[in-house]
Coordinates of C-alpha atoms and ligand atoms in Angstrom, one line a residue:
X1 CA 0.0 0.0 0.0
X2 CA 3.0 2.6 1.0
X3 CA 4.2 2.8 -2.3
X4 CA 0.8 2.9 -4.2
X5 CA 0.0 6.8 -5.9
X6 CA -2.9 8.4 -6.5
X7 CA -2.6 7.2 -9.9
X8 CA -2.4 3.5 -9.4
X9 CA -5.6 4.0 -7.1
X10 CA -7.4 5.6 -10.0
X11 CA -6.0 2.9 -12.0
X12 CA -7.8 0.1 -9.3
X13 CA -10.5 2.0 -9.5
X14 CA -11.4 2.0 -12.9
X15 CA -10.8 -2.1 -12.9
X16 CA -12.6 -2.7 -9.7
X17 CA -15.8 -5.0 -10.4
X18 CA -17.9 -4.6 -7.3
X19 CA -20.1 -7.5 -5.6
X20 CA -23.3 -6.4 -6.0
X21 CA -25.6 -9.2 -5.0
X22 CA -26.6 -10.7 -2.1
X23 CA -24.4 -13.7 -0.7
X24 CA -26.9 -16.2 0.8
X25 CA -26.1 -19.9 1.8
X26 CA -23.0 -19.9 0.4
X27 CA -23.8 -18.4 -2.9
X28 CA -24.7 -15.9 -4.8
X29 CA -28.1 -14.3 -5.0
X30 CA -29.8 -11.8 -7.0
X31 CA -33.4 -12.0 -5.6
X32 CA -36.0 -10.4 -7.6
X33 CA -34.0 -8.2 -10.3
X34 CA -34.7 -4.9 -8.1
X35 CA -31.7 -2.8 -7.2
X36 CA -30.8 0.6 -5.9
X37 CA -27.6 3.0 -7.0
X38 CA -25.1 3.3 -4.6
X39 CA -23.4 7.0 -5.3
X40 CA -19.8 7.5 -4.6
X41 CA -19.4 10.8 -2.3
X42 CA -15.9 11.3 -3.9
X43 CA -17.2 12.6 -7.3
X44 CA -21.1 12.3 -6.6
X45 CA -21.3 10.1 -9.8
X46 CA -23.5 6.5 -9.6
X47 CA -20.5 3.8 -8.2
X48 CA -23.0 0.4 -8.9
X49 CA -26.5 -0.8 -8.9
X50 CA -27.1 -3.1 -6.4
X51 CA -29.6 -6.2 -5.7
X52 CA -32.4 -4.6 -3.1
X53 CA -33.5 -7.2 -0.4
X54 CA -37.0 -6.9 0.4
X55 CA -38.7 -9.2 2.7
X56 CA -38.8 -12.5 0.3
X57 CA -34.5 -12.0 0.3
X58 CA -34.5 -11.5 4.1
X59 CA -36.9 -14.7 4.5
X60 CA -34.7 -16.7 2.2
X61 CA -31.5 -15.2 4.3
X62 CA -32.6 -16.0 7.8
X63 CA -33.8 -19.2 6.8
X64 CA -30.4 -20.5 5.6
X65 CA -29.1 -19.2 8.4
X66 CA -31.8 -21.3 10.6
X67 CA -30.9 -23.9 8.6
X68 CA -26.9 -23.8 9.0
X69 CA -28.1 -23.7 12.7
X70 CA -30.3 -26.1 13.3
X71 CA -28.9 -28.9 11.4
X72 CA -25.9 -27.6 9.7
X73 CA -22.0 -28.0 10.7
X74 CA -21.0 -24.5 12.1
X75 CA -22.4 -25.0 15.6
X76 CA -21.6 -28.5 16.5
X77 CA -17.9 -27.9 15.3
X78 CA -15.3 -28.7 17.8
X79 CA -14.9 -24.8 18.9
X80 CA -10.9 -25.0 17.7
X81 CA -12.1 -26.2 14.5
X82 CA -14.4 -22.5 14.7
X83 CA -11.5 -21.0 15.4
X84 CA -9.2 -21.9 12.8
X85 CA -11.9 -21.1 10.3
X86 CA -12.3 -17.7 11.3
X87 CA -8.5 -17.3 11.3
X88 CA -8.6 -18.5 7.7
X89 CA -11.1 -16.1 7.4
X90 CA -9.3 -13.2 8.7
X91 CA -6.2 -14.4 6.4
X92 CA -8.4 -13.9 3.0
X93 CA -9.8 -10.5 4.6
X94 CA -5.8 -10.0 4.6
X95 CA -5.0 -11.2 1.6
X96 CA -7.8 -8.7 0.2
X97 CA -7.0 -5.8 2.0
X98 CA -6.2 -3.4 -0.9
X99 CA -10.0 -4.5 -2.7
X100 CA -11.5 -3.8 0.1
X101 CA -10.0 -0.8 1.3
X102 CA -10.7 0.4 -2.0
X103 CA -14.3 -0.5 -2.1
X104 CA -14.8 1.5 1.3
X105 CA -13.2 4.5 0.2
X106 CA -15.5 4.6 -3.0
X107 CA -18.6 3.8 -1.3
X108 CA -18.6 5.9 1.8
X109 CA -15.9 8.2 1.4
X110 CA -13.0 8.1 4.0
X111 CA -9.1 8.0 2.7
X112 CA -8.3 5.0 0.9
X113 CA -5.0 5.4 2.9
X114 CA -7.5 4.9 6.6
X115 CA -9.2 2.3 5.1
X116 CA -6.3 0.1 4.2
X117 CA -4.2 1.2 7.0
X118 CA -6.9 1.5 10.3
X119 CA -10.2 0.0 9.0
X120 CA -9.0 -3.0 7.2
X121 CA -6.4 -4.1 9.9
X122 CA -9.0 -4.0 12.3
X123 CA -11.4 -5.9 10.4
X124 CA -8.8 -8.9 9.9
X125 CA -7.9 -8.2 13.4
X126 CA -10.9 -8.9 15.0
X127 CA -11.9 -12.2 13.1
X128 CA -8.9 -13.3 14.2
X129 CA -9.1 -12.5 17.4
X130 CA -12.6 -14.1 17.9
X131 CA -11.0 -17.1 15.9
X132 CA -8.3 -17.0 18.7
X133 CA -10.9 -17.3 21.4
X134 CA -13.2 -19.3 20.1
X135 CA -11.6 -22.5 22.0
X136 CA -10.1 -21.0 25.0
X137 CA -13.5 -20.7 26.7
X138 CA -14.6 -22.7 30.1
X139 CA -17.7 -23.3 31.3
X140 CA -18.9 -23.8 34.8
X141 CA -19.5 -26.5 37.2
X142 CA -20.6 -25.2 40.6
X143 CA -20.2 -26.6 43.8
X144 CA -23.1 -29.3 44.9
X145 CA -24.1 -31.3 47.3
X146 CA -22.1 -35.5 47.1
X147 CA -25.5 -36.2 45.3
X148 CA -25.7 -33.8 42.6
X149 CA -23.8 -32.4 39.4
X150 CA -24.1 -28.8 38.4
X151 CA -23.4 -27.2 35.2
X152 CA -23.4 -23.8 33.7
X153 CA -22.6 -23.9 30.2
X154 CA -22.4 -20.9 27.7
X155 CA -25.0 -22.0 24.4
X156 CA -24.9 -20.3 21.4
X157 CA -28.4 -18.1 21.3
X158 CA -29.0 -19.3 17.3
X159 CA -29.6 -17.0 14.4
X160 CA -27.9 -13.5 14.7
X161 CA -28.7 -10.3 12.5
X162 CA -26.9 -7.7 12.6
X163 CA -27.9 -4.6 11.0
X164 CA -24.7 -1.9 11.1
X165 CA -24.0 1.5 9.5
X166 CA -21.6 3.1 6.9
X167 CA -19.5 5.2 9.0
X168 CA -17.0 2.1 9.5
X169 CA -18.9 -0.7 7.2
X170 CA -16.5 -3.1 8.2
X171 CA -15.8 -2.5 11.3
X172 CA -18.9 -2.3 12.8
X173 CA -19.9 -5.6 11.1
X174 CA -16.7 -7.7 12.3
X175 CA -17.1 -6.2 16.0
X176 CA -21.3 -8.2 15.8
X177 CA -20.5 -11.4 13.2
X178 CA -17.3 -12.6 14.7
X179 CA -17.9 -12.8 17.9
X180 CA -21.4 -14.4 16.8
X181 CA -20.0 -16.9 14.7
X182 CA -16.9 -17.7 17.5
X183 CA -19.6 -18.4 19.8
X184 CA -21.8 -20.7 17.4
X185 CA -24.7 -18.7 15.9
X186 CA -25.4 -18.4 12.5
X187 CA -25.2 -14.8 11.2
X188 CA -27.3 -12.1 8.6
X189 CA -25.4 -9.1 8.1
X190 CA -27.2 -6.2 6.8
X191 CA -24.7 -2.9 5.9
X192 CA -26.3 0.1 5.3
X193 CA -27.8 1.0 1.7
X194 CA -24.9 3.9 1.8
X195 CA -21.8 1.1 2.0
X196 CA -23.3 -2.5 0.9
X197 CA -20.4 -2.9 -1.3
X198 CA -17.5 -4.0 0.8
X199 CA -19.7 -6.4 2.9
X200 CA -21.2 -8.4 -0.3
X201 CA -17.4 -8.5 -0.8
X202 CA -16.9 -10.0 2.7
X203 CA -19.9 -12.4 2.1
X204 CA -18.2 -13.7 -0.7
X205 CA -15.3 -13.9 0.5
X206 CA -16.4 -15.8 3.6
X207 CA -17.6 -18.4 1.1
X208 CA -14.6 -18.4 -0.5
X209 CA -12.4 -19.1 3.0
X210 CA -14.5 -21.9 3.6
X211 CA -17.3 -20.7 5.8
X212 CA -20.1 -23.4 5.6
X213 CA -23.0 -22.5 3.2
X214 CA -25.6 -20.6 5.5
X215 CA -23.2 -19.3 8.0
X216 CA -22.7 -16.4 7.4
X217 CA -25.6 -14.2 4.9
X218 CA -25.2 -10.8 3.4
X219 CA -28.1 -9.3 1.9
X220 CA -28.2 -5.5 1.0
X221 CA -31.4 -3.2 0.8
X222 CA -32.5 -0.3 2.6
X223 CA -33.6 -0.1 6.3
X224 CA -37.2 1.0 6.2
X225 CA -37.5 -2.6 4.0
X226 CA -34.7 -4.8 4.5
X227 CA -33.9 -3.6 8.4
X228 CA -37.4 -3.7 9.7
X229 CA -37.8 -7.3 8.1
X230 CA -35.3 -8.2 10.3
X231 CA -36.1 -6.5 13.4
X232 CA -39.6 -8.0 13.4
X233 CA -38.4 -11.7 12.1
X234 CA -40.1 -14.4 14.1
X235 CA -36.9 -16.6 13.0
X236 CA -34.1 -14.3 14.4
X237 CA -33.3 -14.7 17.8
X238 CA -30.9 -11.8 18.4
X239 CA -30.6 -8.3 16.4
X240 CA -27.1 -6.7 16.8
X241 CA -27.1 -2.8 15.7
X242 CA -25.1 0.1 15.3
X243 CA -26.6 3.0 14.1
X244 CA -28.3 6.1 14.9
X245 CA -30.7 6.5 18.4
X246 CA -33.8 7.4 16.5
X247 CA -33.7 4.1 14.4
X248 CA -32.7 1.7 17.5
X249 CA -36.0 3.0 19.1
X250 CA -37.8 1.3 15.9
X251 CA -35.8 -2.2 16.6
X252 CA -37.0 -2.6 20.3
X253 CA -40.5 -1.6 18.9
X254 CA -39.6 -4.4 16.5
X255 CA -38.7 -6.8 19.4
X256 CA -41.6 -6.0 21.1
X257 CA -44.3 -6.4 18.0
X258 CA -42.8 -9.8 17.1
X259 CA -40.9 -12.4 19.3
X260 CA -39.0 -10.8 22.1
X261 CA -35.7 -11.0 20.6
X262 CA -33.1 -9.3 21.8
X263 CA -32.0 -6.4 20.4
X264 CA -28.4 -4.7 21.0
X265 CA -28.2 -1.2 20.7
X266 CA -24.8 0.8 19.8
X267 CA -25.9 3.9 19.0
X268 CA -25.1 7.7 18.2
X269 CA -22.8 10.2 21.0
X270 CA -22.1 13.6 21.4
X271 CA -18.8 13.4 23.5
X272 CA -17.6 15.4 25.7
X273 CA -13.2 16.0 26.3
X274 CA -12.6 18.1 29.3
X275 CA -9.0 19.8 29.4
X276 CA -7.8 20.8 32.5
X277 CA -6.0 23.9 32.9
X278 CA -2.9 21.3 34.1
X279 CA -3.4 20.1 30.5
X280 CA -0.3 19.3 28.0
X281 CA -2.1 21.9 26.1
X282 CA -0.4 21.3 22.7
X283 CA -0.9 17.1 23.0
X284 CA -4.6 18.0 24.2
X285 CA -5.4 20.1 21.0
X286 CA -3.5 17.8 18.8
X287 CA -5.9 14.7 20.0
X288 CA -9.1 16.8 19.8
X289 CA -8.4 18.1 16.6
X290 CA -7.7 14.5 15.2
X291 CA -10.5 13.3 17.3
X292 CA -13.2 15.1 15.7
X293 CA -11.8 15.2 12.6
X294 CA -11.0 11.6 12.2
X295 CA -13.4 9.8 9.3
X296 CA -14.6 13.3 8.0
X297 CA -16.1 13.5 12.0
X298 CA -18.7 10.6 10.8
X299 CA -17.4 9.0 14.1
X300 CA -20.2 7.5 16.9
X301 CA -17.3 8.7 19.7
X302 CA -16.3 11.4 17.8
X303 CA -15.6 14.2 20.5
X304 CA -17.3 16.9 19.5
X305 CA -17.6 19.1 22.5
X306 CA -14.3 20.0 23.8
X307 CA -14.9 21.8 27.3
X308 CA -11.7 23.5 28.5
X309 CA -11.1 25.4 31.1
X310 CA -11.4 29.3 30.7
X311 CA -7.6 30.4 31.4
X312 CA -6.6 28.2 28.5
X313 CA -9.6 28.1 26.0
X314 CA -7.6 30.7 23.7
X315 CA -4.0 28.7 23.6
X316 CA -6.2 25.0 23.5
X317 CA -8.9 26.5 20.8
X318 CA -5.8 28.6 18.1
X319 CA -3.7 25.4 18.4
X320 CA -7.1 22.9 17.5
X321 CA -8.1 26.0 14.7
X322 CA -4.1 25.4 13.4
X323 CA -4.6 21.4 12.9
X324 CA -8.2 22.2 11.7
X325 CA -6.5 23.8 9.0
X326 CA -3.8 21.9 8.2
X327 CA -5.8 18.8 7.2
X328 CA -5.5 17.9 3.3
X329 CA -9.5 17.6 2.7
X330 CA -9.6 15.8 -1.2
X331 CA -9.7 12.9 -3.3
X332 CA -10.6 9.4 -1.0
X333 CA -8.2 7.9 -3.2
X334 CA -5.1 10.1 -3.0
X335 CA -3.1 8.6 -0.4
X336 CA -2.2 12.0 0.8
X337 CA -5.6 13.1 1.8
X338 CA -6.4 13.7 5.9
X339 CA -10.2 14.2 5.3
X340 CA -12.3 13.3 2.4
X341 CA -16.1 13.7 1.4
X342 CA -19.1 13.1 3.5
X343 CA -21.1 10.1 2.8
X344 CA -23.8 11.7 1.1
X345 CA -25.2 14.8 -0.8
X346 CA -28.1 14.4 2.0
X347 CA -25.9 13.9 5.0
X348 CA -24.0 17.1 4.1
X349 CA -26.9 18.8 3.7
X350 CA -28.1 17.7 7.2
X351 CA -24.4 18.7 8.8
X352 CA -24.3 22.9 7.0
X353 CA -28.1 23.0 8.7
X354 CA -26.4 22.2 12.6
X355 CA -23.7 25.1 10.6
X356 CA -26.7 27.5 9.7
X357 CA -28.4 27.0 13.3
X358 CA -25.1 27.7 15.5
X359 CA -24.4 30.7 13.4
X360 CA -28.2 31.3 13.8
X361 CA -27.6 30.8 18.2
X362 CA -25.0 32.9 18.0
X363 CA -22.2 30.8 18.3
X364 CA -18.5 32.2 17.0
X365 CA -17.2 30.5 13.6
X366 CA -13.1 30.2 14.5
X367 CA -12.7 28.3 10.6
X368 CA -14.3 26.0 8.2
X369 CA -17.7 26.2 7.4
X370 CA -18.3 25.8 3.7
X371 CA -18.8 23.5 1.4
X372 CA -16.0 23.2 -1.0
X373 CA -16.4 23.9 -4.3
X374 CA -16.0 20.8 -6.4
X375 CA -18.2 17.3 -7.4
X376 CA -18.9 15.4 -4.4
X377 CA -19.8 15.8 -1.1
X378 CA -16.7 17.8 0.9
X379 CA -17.0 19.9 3.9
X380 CA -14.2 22.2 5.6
X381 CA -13.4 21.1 9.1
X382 CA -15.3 23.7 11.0
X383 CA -14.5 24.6 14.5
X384 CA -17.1 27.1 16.6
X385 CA -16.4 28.7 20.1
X386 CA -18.6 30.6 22.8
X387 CA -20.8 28.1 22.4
X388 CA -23.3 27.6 24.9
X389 CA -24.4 24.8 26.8
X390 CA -28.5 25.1 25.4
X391 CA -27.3 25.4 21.5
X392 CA -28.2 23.0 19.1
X393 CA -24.8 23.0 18.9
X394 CA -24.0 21.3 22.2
X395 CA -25.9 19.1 22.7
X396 CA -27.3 17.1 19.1
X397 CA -25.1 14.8 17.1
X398 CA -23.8 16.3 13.9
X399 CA -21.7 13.3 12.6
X400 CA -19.5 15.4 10.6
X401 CA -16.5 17.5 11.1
X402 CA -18.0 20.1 13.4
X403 CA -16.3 20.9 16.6
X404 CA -18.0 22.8 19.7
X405 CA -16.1 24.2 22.3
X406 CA -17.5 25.6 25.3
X407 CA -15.7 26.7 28.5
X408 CA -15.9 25.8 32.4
X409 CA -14.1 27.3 35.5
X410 CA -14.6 24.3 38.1
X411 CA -14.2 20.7 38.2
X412 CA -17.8 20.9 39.1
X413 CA -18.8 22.6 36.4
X414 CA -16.6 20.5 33.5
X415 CA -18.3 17.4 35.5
X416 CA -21.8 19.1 34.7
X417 CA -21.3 19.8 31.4
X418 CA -19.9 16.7 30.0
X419 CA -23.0 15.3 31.6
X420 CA -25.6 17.6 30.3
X421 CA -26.4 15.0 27.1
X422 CA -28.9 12.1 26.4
X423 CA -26.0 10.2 25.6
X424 CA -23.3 8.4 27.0
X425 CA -21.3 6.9 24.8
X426 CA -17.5 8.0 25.2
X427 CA -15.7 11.0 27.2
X428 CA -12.1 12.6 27.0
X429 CA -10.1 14.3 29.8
X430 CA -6.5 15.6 29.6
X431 CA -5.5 16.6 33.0
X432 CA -1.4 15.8 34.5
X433 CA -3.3 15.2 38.1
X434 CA -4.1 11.7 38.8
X435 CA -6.6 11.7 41.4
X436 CA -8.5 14.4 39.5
X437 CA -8.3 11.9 36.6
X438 CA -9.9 9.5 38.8
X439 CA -11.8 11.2 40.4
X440 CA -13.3 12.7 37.6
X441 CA -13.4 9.6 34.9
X442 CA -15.8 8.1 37.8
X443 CA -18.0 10.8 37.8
X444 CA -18.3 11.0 33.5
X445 CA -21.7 8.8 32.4
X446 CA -19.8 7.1 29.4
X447 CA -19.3 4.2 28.5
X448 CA -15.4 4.8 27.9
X449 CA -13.2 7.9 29.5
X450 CA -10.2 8.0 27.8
X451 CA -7.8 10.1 29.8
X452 CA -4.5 12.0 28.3
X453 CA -5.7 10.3 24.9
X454 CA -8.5 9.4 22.8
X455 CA -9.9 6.5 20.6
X456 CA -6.9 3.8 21.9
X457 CA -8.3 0.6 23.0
X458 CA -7.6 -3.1 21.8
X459 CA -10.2 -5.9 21.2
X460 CA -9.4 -6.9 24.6
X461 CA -11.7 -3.8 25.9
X462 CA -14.9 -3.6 25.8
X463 CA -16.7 -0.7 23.6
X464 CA -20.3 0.3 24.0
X465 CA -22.6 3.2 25.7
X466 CA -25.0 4.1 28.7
X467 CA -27.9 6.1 28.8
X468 CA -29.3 6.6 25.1
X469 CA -26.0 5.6 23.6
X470 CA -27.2 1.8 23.7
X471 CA -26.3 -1.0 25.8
X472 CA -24.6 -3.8 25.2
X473 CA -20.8 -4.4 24.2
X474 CA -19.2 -5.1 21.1
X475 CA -14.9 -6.4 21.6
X476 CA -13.4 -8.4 24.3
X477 CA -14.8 -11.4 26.0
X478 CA -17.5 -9.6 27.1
X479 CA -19.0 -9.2 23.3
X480 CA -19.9 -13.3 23.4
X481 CA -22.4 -12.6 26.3
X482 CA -24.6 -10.9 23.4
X483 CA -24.4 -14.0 21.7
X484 CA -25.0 -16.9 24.4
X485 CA -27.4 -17.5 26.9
X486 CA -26.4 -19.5 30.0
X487 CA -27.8 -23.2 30.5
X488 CA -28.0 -24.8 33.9
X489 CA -28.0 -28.7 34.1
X490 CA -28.9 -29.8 37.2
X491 CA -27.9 -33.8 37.3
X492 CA -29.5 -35.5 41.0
X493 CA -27.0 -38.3 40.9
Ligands
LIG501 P1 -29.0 4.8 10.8 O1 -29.5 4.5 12.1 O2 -29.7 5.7 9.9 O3 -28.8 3.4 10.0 C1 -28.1 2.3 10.5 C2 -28.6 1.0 9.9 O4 -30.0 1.0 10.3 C3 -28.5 1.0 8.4 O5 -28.2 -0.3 8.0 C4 -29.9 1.3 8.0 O6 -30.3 0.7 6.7 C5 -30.8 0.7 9.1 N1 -32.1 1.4 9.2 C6 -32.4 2.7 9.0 N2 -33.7 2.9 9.2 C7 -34.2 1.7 9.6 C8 -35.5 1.3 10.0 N3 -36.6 2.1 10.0 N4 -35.7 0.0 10.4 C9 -34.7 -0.9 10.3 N5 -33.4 -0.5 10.0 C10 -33.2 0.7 9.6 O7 -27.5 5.3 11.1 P2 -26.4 5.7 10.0 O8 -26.8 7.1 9.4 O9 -26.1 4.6 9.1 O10 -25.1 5.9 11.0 C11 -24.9 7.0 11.8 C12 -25.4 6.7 13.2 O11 -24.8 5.6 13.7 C13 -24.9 7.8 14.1 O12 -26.0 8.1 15.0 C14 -23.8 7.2 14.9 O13 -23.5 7.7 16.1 C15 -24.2 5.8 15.0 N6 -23.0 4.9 15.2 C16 -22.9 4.3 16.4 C17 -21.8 3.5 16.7 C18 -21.6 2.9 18.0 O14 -20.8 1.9 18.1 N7 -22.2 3.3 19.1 C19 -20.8 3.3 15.7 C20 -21.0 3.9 14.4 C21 -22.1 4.7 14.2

């Protein structure tokens, strides 16, 4: 990838063939002859047409995927045997890292050089790391009475959909269907009618590492349709999603209007990052610059409300206005781009309206702003101060490169204000005093607090939100509890 140009990307572009069908039981499917035209934000020109799953695909999906459950080989495989096919798995994903990167950077946007060099390794990261797992897992045999046997064993809860968006297609898929298929279930994956093109890709190429026919489905189509079939499927036991607050409201009303399953909500966040005024100012502006910036700010943790402290707002808010600026916003597939073009011509529509309303409030435009003037769908990295706790502006999700900064004079007060949101999905705090870091990461309603950093992690930590961020976790051991329930067998001897 390091020595690939702009040209050669181009060049791979013109040549790329997308998937665009559905990948069901093991194969190939078409369904009906309806499609829909995925738009590339890069240029704003159509990228592919693409097979549209209506009800009749999503029946024909989640009962191969009953099938490949019920009586199929994937859950009675020895669980090393799991393993080693979803380390195969994650060597194709490798071994088709510059396709796919590719395929994300057309569909949705980000820098080719992000996709290939952060999205991609953590896709074929975490199927391996599930794959790693998969037989290292011990059930339980509690203590009894000499005339009884007890056992606790961790079951596989049967068919999983998982319904993701297009901020991080991959990513947000591989965090829900590895961890599913380590632990057993059978999977349906359905990506968002933004990105569907790099997860066809993955269904393929899952039938193409050896996955057994049923598996693992892909089936592409829009949410309204496709989604809501899923959510309200007597045949799926567990719906995994990522997305947006308003539309995980719709899945629980799913759960509830058809079989109880359970539904797993990762949804939208409106960060804060507190700097103390015992900050490493210049590290703390660097981070919240990248931070917010990061994926054209189309980031669920993206921290978009930077609170500092008043006595070093000005140093904290020039130095993030500095990186703001220095960002190279272009071409997805020049590998010297920083930023590239928002996912859609909607989306940026949707992102200069929370522009036109903090003007409107009254906050102060420090840069950015406009739209730039060129095909496709790019946006300067806009930074606004003085704003106000009651704006628009601090409080709703923008999902685009819009930072907020708003100022505090107590711990009390920083505590308060990182509070004061329906969400609680991640949190930030640069401070050089330990117990304040403490002190004040317990007090923060989030479901991570990153302190002197932001957005590090492994798969070995959980990731998920409180309050109306969602509930659940997707990485680490803890993501398999989504996806088994716990059987006692009580044996009287
Ligand atoms: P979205 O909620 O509009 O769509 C997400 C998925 O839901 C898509 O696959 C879509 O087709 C489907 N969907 C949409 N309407 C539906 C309906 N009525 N019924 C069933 N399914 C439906 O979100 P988006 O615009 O794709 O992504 C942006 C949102 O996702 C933001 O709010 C962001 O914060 C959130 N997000 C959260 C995380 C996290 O881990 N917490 C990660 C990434 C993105």
């Amino acid at each position: 990838m390091a020595d690939l140009t702009h040209a050669d990307w181009l060049e791979r572009a013109a040549r790329l063939r997308p998937v665009t069908v559905h990948h069901i039981d093991g194969a190939d499917h078409a369904g009906t002859g309806d499609t829909f035209t995925v738009i590339a934000p890069r240029d704003g020109e159509p990228l592919a047409r693409v097979a549209r799953a209506g009800p009749a695909e999503v029946d024909l999906a989640v009962a191969a995927a009953r099938r490949a459950f019920d009586t199929g080989p994937w859950p009675r495989l020895a669980p090393a045997e799991r393993g080693r096919a979803l380390i195969r798995f994650a060597d194709a994903i490798e071994a088709h890292r510059e396709e796919l990167a590719l395929t994300i950077a057309l569909e949705m946007g980000k820098p080719v050089a992000e996709a290939y060099g952060i999205e991609l390794r953590a896709v074929a990261a975490t199927f391996r790391w599930y794959g790693e797992v998969a037989d290292k897992l011990i059930d339980e045999a509690p203590q009894t009475a000499a005339d009884a046997v007890a056992l606790v064993t961790r079951e596989p809860v049967g068919v999983v959909a998982a319904v993701v968006p297009w901020n991080f297609p991959l990513t947000m898929a591989a965090w829900k269907v590895a961890p599913a298929l380590a632990a057993g279930c059978t999977v349906v994956l359905k990506p968002a009618e933004q990105s569907p093109l790099s997860a066809l890709r993955l269904g393929r190429l899952a039938g193409e590492a050896g996955l057994p026919p049923g598996a693992f489905n892909v089936v592409a189509g829009e949410g309204p349709t496709a989604g809501r079939a899923l959510g309200l499927h007597p045949e799926v036991d567990v719906l995994a999603f990522t997305g947006s607050t308003a539309v995980g409201r719709h899945f629980l009303r799913y759960a509830a209007d058809s079989n109880l399953k359970r539904v797993w909500l990762e949804l939208g966040g409106k960060s804060p990052n507190i700097v103390l005024p015992d900050a490493d100012v210049a590290a703390a502006a660097a981070s919240a610059a990248w931070g917010v910036f990061f994926n054209q700010g189309e980031m669920c943790t993206a921290p978009s409300r930077l609170l500092v402290h008043s006595s070093i707002a000005d140093d904290v808010v020039d130095a993030v206005v500095a990186h703001a600026e220095s960002l190279r916003l272009g071409d997805p597939l020049d590998p010297a781009t920083t930023m590239g073009a928002l996912v859609t011509a909607d989306h940026l529509a949707r992102v200069q309206g929370h522009i036109a309303r903090a003007h409107a409030d009254g906050a102060r435009l420090r840069t950015g702003g406009q739209r730039v003037d060129r095909p496709g769908h790019y946006l300067e990295p806009t930074v606004f101060d003085r704003v106000a706790p009651d704006m628009a502006l601090a409080r709703d999700e923008v999902f685009g490169p819009v930072l907020a900064v708003l100022t505090f004079d107590t711990e009390d007060e920083a505590v308060r204000l990182a509070n004061a949101t329906e969400y609680g999905l991640a949190a930030g705090l640069w401070t050089s005093n330990l117990s304040a870091a403490h002190r004040i990461s317990r007090a923060l309603r989030a479901g991570t607090v990153w302190v002197n950093c932001y957005e590090e992690g492994g798969l070995n930590v959980p990731f998920g939100g409180v309050r109306q961020s969602g509930h659940g976790r997707d990485k680490s051991l803890h993501a398999l509890e989504k996806y088994t329930d716990l059987k006692t067998t009580w044996m009287q001897l």
